[in-house]
Coordinates of C-alpha atoms and ligand atoms in Angstrom, one line a residue:
X15 CA 0.0 0.0 0.0
X16 CA 2.1 2.7 1.2
X17 CA 5.8 2.7 -0.4
X18 CA 8.5 3.7 2.1
X19 CA 11.2 3.0 -0.5
X20 CA 13.2 5.9 -1.9
X21 CA 16.3 6.6 -3.7
X22 CA 19.6 8.9 -3.5
X23 CA 21.8 9.8 -6.1
X24 CA 20.4 7.0 -8.2
X25 CA 20.8 4.3 -5.6
X26 CA 17.6 2.7 -4.5
X27 CA 16.9 2.2 -0.8
X28 CA 14.1 -0.6 0.3
X29 CA 13.1 1.6 3.2
X30 CA 13.8 5.3 4.0
X31 CA 14.9 4.6 7.5
X32 CA 18.3 3.7 8.4
X33 CA 21.0 3.8 11.1
X34 CA 22.9 7.3 11.7
X35 CA 26.6 6.7 11.5
X36 CA 27.9 6.0 15.2
X37 CA 24.7 4.1 16.1
X38 CA 25.1 0.3 16.5
X39 CA 27.5 0.2 13.5
X40 CA 31.1 -0.2 14.8
X41 CA 31.6 -3.9 14.7
X42 CA 31.0 -6.7 12.1
X43 CA 28.3 -8.1 14.4
X44 CA 26.5 -4.8 14.5
X45 CA 26.7 -4.1 11.0
X46 CA 25.3 -7.6 10.1
X47 CA 22.6 -7.2 12.6
X48 CA 21.5 -3.8 10.5
X49 CA 21.7 -6.0 7.3
X50 CA 19.2 -8.5 9.0
X51 CA 17.1 -5.8 10.2
X52 CA 14.2 -3.9 8.6
X53 CA 16.7 -0.9 8.1
X54 CA 16.9 0.4 4.3
X55 CA 20.8 0.4 4.4
X56 CA 23.8 -0.4 6.4
X57 CA 25.8 2.6 7.4
X58 CA 29.2 2.3 8.9
X59 CA 30.9 4.3 11.9
X60 CA 33.1 7.0 10.6
X61 CA 36.5 5.5 10.2
X62 CA 40.0 6.5 10.6
X63 CA 43.3 5.2 9.6
X64 CA 44.0 3.1 12.7
X65 CA 41.7 1.2 14.6
X66 CA 40.4 3.1 17.8
X67 CA 39.0 2.2 20.9
X68 CA 37.7 5.8 21.6
X69 CA 37.0 7.7 24.7
X70 CA 36.6 6.3 28.4
X71 CA 33.3 5.1 29.6
X72 CA 30.7 6.6 30.4
X73 CA 30.8 8.4 26.9
X74 CA 27.1 8.2 26.1
X75 CA 24.1 8.9 28.2
X76 CA 20.5 9.0 27.2
X77 CA 17.8 10.8 28.8
X78 CA 14.0 11.4 28.4
X79 CA 14.5 14.0 25.6
X80 CA 17.7 13.0 23.9
X81 CA 21.2 12.0 24.3
X82 CA 24.7 13.3 24.8
X83 CA 27.9 11.5 23.4
X84 CA 31.6 11.9 23.2
X85 CA 32.5 8.6 21.9
X86 CA 35.8 9.7 20.3
X87 CA 35.6 8.0 17.1
X88 CA 35.9 4.1 18.2
X89 CA 36.1 2.0 15.1
X90 CA 38.0 -0.9 13.5
X91 CA 40.2 1.3 11.3
X92 CA 39.3 1.8 7.5
X93 CA 41.0 -1.5 6.3
X94 CA 38.9 -3.6 8.4
X95 CA 35.6 -1.8 6.9
X96 CA 37.1 -2.2 3.4
X97 CA 37.3 -6.0 3.9
X98 CA 33.8 -6.0 5.4
X99 CA 32.0 -4.2 2.7
X100 CA 31.7 -7.2 -0.1
X101 CA 30.1 -9.2 2.7
X102 CA 27.6 -6.4 3.8
X103 CA 26.9 -5.8 0.2
X104 CA 25.1 -9.2 0.1
X105 CA 22.4 -8.3 2.5
X106 CA 20.2 -6.9 0.0
X107 CA 20.5 -3.0 0.8
X108 CA 22.9 -0.3 0.1
X109 CA 26.0 0.0 2.0
X110 CA 27.0 3.6 2.9
X111 CA 30.6 4.0 4.2
X112 CA 31.3 7.0 6.7
X113 CA 34.7 8.4 5.8
X114 CA 36.5 10.5 8.7
X115 CA 40.0 11.0 9.8
X116 CA 41.8 12.8 12.6
X117 CA 43.1 15.5 10.2
X118 CA 42.6 16.7 6.8
X119 CA 45.5 14.6 5.3
X120 CA 43.8 11.2 6.4
X121 CA 40.6 11.6 4.5
X122 CA 42.0 11.0 0.8
X123 CA 43.9 7.9 1.5
X124 CA 40.8 6.3 3.3
X125 CA 38.4 7.5 0.6
X126 CA 40.6 6.1 -2.2
X127 CA 40.8 2.4 -0.4
X128 CA 37.3 2.6 0.6
X129 CA 36.1 3.6 -2.9
X130 CA 37.9 0.4 -4.2
X131 CA 35.8 -1.6 -2.0
X132 CA 32.8 -0.3 -3.8
X133 CA 30.1 0.7 -1.1
X134 CA 27.0 2.1 -2.7
X135 CA 27.7 5.4 -1.6
X136 CA 30.3 7.1 0.5
X137 CA 29.5 9.7 3.3
X138 CA 32.3 12.2 4.3
X139 CA 32.0 13.3 7.9
X140 CA 33.1 16.8 8.1
X141 CA 32.7 16.9 11.8
X142 CA 36.3 16.1 12.4
X143 CA 39.3 17.9 13.9
X144 CA 41.1 20.3 12.0
X145 CA 44.4 22.0 13.1
X146 CA 44.3 22.3 17.1
X147 CA 42.9 25.8 17.8
X148 CA 40.5 25.8 14.8
X149 CA 37.0 24.5 14.5
X150 CA 36.0 21.3 13.2
X151 CA 36.3 21.2 9.2
X152 CA 32.7 21.7 9.0
X153 CA 32.7 25.0 10.5
X154 CA 35.7 26.3 8.3
X155 CA 34.3 26.8 4.8
X156 CA 37.9 26.9 3.1
X157 CA 39.1 23.7 4.6
X158 CA 35.8 22.0 4.0
X159 CA 36.2 23.0 0.2
X160 CA 39.8 22.0 0.1
X161 CA 39.1 18.5 1.7
X162 CA 35.9 17.9 -0.5
X163 CA 37.8 18.7 -3.7
X164 CA 40.6 16.3 -2.7
X165 CA 38.2 13.3 -1.7
X166 CA 36.0 14.1 -4.7
X167 CA 39.0 13.1 -7.0
X168 CA 39.3 9.6 -5.6
X169 CA 35.6 8.8 -5.0
X170 CA 33.9 7.2 -8.1
X171 CA 30.6 6.2 -6.2
X172 CA 28.0 8.7 -5.0
X173 CA 29.7 11.2 -2.5
X174 CA 27.6 12.8 0.3
X175 CA 28.6 15.1 3.0
X176 CA 27.5 14.8 6.7
X177 CA 27.3 18.3 8.0
X178 CA 27.1 19.7 11.5
X179 CA 24.1 22.0 12.3
X180 CA 24.6 25.4 11.2
X181 CA 22.5 28.3 13.1
X182 CA 23.0 31.4 10.9
X183 CA 21.8 31.6 7.4
X184 CA 24.9 33.3 6.4
X185 CA 26.5 30.0 7.4
X186 CA 24.1 27.9 5.3
X187 CA 24.8 30.3 2.1
X188 CA 28.6 29.8 2.4
X189 CA 28.3 26.3 2.9
X190 CA 25.8 25.8 0.2
X191 CA 28.1 27.4 -2.2
X192 CA 31.0 25.4 -1.1
X193 CA 28.9 22.2 -1.7
X194 CA 27.9 23.5 -5.1
X195 CA 31.5 23.6 -6.1
X196 CA 32.6 20.4 -5.1
X197 CA 30.5 17.6 -6.8
X198 CA 28.5 16.5 -3.9
X199 CA 25.8 14.1 -4.7
X200 CA 23.8 14.3 -1.5
X201 CA 23.6 15.7 2.0
X202 CA 23.4 14.2 5.2
X203 CA 21.8 16.8 8.0
X204 CA 22.6 16.8 10.8
X205 CA 25.5 15.6 12.9
X206 CA 25.0 15.9 16.6
X207 CA 24.7 19.5 18.1
X208 CA 28.0 20.0 19.4
X209 CA 29.3 20.7 22.9
X210 CA 26.2 20.4 25.0
X211 CA 26.5 19.7 28.7
X212 CA 24.0 17.5 30.6
X213 CA 24.2 18.1 34.2
X214 CA 22.8 15.6 37.0
X215 CA 21.4 18.1 39.8
X216 CA 20.8 15.3 42.2
X217 CA 24.4 14.0 42.3
X218 CA 25.6 17.5 41.2
X219 CA 27.9 15.9 38.6
X220 CA 28.2 15.6 34.6
X221 CA 26.9 12.4 32.9
X222 CA 29.8 11.5 30.4
X223 CA 33.4 11.3 31.4
X224 CA 35.2 12.8 28.4
X225 CA 35.9 16.6 28.0
X226 CA 34.7 17.5 31.3
X227 CA 31.1 16.2 30.4
X228 CA 30.7 18.1 27.1
X229 CA 29.3 16.2 24.0
X230 CA 27.2 16.2 21.1
X231 CA 23.6 16.1 21.4
X232 CA 21.1 14.0 19.7
X233 CA 17.4 12.9 19.9
X234 CA 14.1 14.8 20.2
X235 CA 15.7 18.0 21.6
X236 CA 17.7 18.8 18.4
X237 CA 14.7 18.0 16.0
X238 CA 14.1 21.7 15.4
X239 CA 17.7 22.3 14.6
X240 CA 17.7 19.3 12.2
X241 CA 14.7 20.4 10.4
X242 CA 15.8 23.8 10.0
X243 CA 19.0 22.6 8.3
X244 CA 17.3 20.3 5.9
X245 CA 14.7 23.0 4.9
X246 CA 17.7 25.7 4.7
X247 CA 19.8 23.3 2.2
X248 CA 16.6 22.0 0.3
X249 CA 15.9 25.7 -0.5
X250 CA 19.3 26.7 -1.4
X251 CA 19.5 23.6 -3.9
X252 CA 15.8 24.4 -5.1
X253 CA 15.0 20.6 -4.2
X254 CA 17.8 19.3 -6.6
X255 CA 20.0 17.9 -3.9
X256 CA 19.1 14.5 -2.1
X257 CA 19.1 14.9 1.5
X258 CA 19.1 12.6 4.5
X259 CA 17.5 14.0 7.4
X260 CA 19.1 13.1 10.7
X261 CA 18.2 14.4 14.1
X262 CA 15.3 13.9 16.4
X263 CA 13.5 10.8 14.4
X264 CA 11.9 9.0 17.4
X265 CA 8.4 8.5 15.8
X266 CA 6.9 8.1 12.5
X267 CA 5.5 11.8 12.5
X268 CA 9.3 12.9 13.0
X269 CA 10.3 11.4 9.8
X270 CA 7.0 12.9 8.0
X271 CA 8.3 16.3 9.1
X272 CA 11.8 15.8 7.8
X273 CA 10.2 14.6 4.6
X274 CA 7.9 17.7 4.2
X275 CA 11.1 19.9 5.0
X276 CA 12.7 18.1 1.9
X277 CA 14.4 14.8 3.3
X278 CA 14.6 11.8 1.1
X279 CA 15.6 9.3 3.7
X280 CA 16.0 9.7 7.3
X281 CA 18.6 8.2 9.9
X282 CA 18.1 7.5 13.5
X283 CA 21.0 7.5 16.2
X284 CA 19.5 8.0 19.7
X285 CA 16.2 6.1 19.4
X286 CA 18.2 3.1 17.5
X287 CA 20.8 3.1 20.7
X288 CA 17.9 3.0 23.1
X289 CA 15.5 0.7 21.5
X290 CA 17.7 -1.4 19.2
X291 CA 16.9 -2.6 15.5
X292 CA 13.2 -3.1 16.2
X293 CA 13.0 0.6 16.0
X294 CA 13.2 0.1 12.1
X295 CA 10.0 -2.0 11.8
X296 CA 8.0 0.4 14.3
X297 CA 8.9 3.4 12.5
X298 CA 8.0 2.0 9.1
X299 CA 4.4 1.1 10.6
X300 CA 4.1 4.5 12.2
X301 CA 5.2 6.4 9.0
X302 CA 3.1 4.3 6.7
X303 CA -0.1 5.2 9.0
X304 CA 0.9 8.9 8.9
X305 CA 1.0 9.0 5.1
X306 CA -2.0 7.2 4.5
X307 CA -4.0 9.2 7.0
X308 CA -2.7 12.1 4.8
X309 CA -3.8 10.5 1.7
X310 CA -0.2 10.0 0.5
X311 CA 1.1 6.8 -1.1
X312 CA 4.6 7.4 -1.4
X313 CA 7.3 9.8 -0.1
X314 CA 7.8 11.8 -3.2
X315 CA 4.0 12.9 -2.8
X316 CA 4.8 15.2 0.1
X317 CA 8.7 15.7 -0.1
X318 CA 9.5 19.4 0.4
X319 CA 6.0 20.6 0.4
X320 CA 6.0 22.2 3.7
X321 CA 3.6 25.1 3.6
X322 CA 4.5 28.6 4.9
X323 CA 2.3 31.3 6.5
Ligands
YRO24 O1 32.5 10.9 19.2 C1 32.1 10.3 18.2 O2 32.4 9.6 17.8 C2 31.4 11.2 17.2 N1 30.2 11.6 17.8 C3 29.1 12.3 17.1 O3 28.1 12.6 17.6 N2 29.4 12.8 15.8 C4 30.6 12.3 15.4 O4 30.7 12.6 14.1 C5 31.5 11.8 15.9 C6 32.9 11.4 15.3 C7 33.8 12.6 15.1 C8 34.2 13.3 16.4 C9 33.0 13.9 17.1 C10 35.0 12.2 17.4 C11 35.5 14.4 15.9

């Protein structure tokens, strides 16, 4: 009845719901579990040159309206993900490899090796350290442009960019222009809202150990920020840039809101960590009910069709 399949940059996804990079996607077992679940794709954890254990625990904390994390990029290293991609591709859904790096120069080599393993798409995570004392790459338009032009040269599959949230239209405009010059095939909006601080007033203490308790916020509390970024880039690219909406999708109606703002697919982070892979089937049921209630039979019928007053 209701069709929740979608396509991004010419790649077909059996469902519009998939994991956000970082959520249950570090190990082979986790990635295989995503493959066996109702998820519409398998997205890997952002990978670095060397394998990493990440930061000391507790490094993730979920609370009723969201989550905070400072995982510190725990991952198997790019060679292990390159070796896993052929196996993941047998599971009947697209594989999205998330490429990161601890500095700008790490990205091209990782991207070239991962590209050779032929994931269906590659997502470049711009929320990565630049030179100490400078903001993350995604908050430095010149560094973003330099990096995206370098990785674009070695990537032959569709290349997407995972962006941090922007809070000023001038930043949307500048980054939209950068993206328009770099051969980007899709956007993933947004990464966690950086450097929040969650306090436990009873114990008078922070809730995660790294960085004095500071970390990236996710879940329900960031949904309006995510929707604003999806809508802003949808408008900049006049609906012609495929967008994956990420941030605050907990119920089917949250995904519907992302689609109205212009998303072609949505990713789940916090709710996947909290609920496990059963979240995918529940979200499909809820979004299908929402669409049919509104008289829509497919996502394209309402994508980007948010009304203004
Ligand atoms: O801590 C992480 O591994 C992490 N958490 C997020 O919410 N988003 C990310 O992109 C990452 C990896 C990148 C970084 C924050 C460690 C620089």
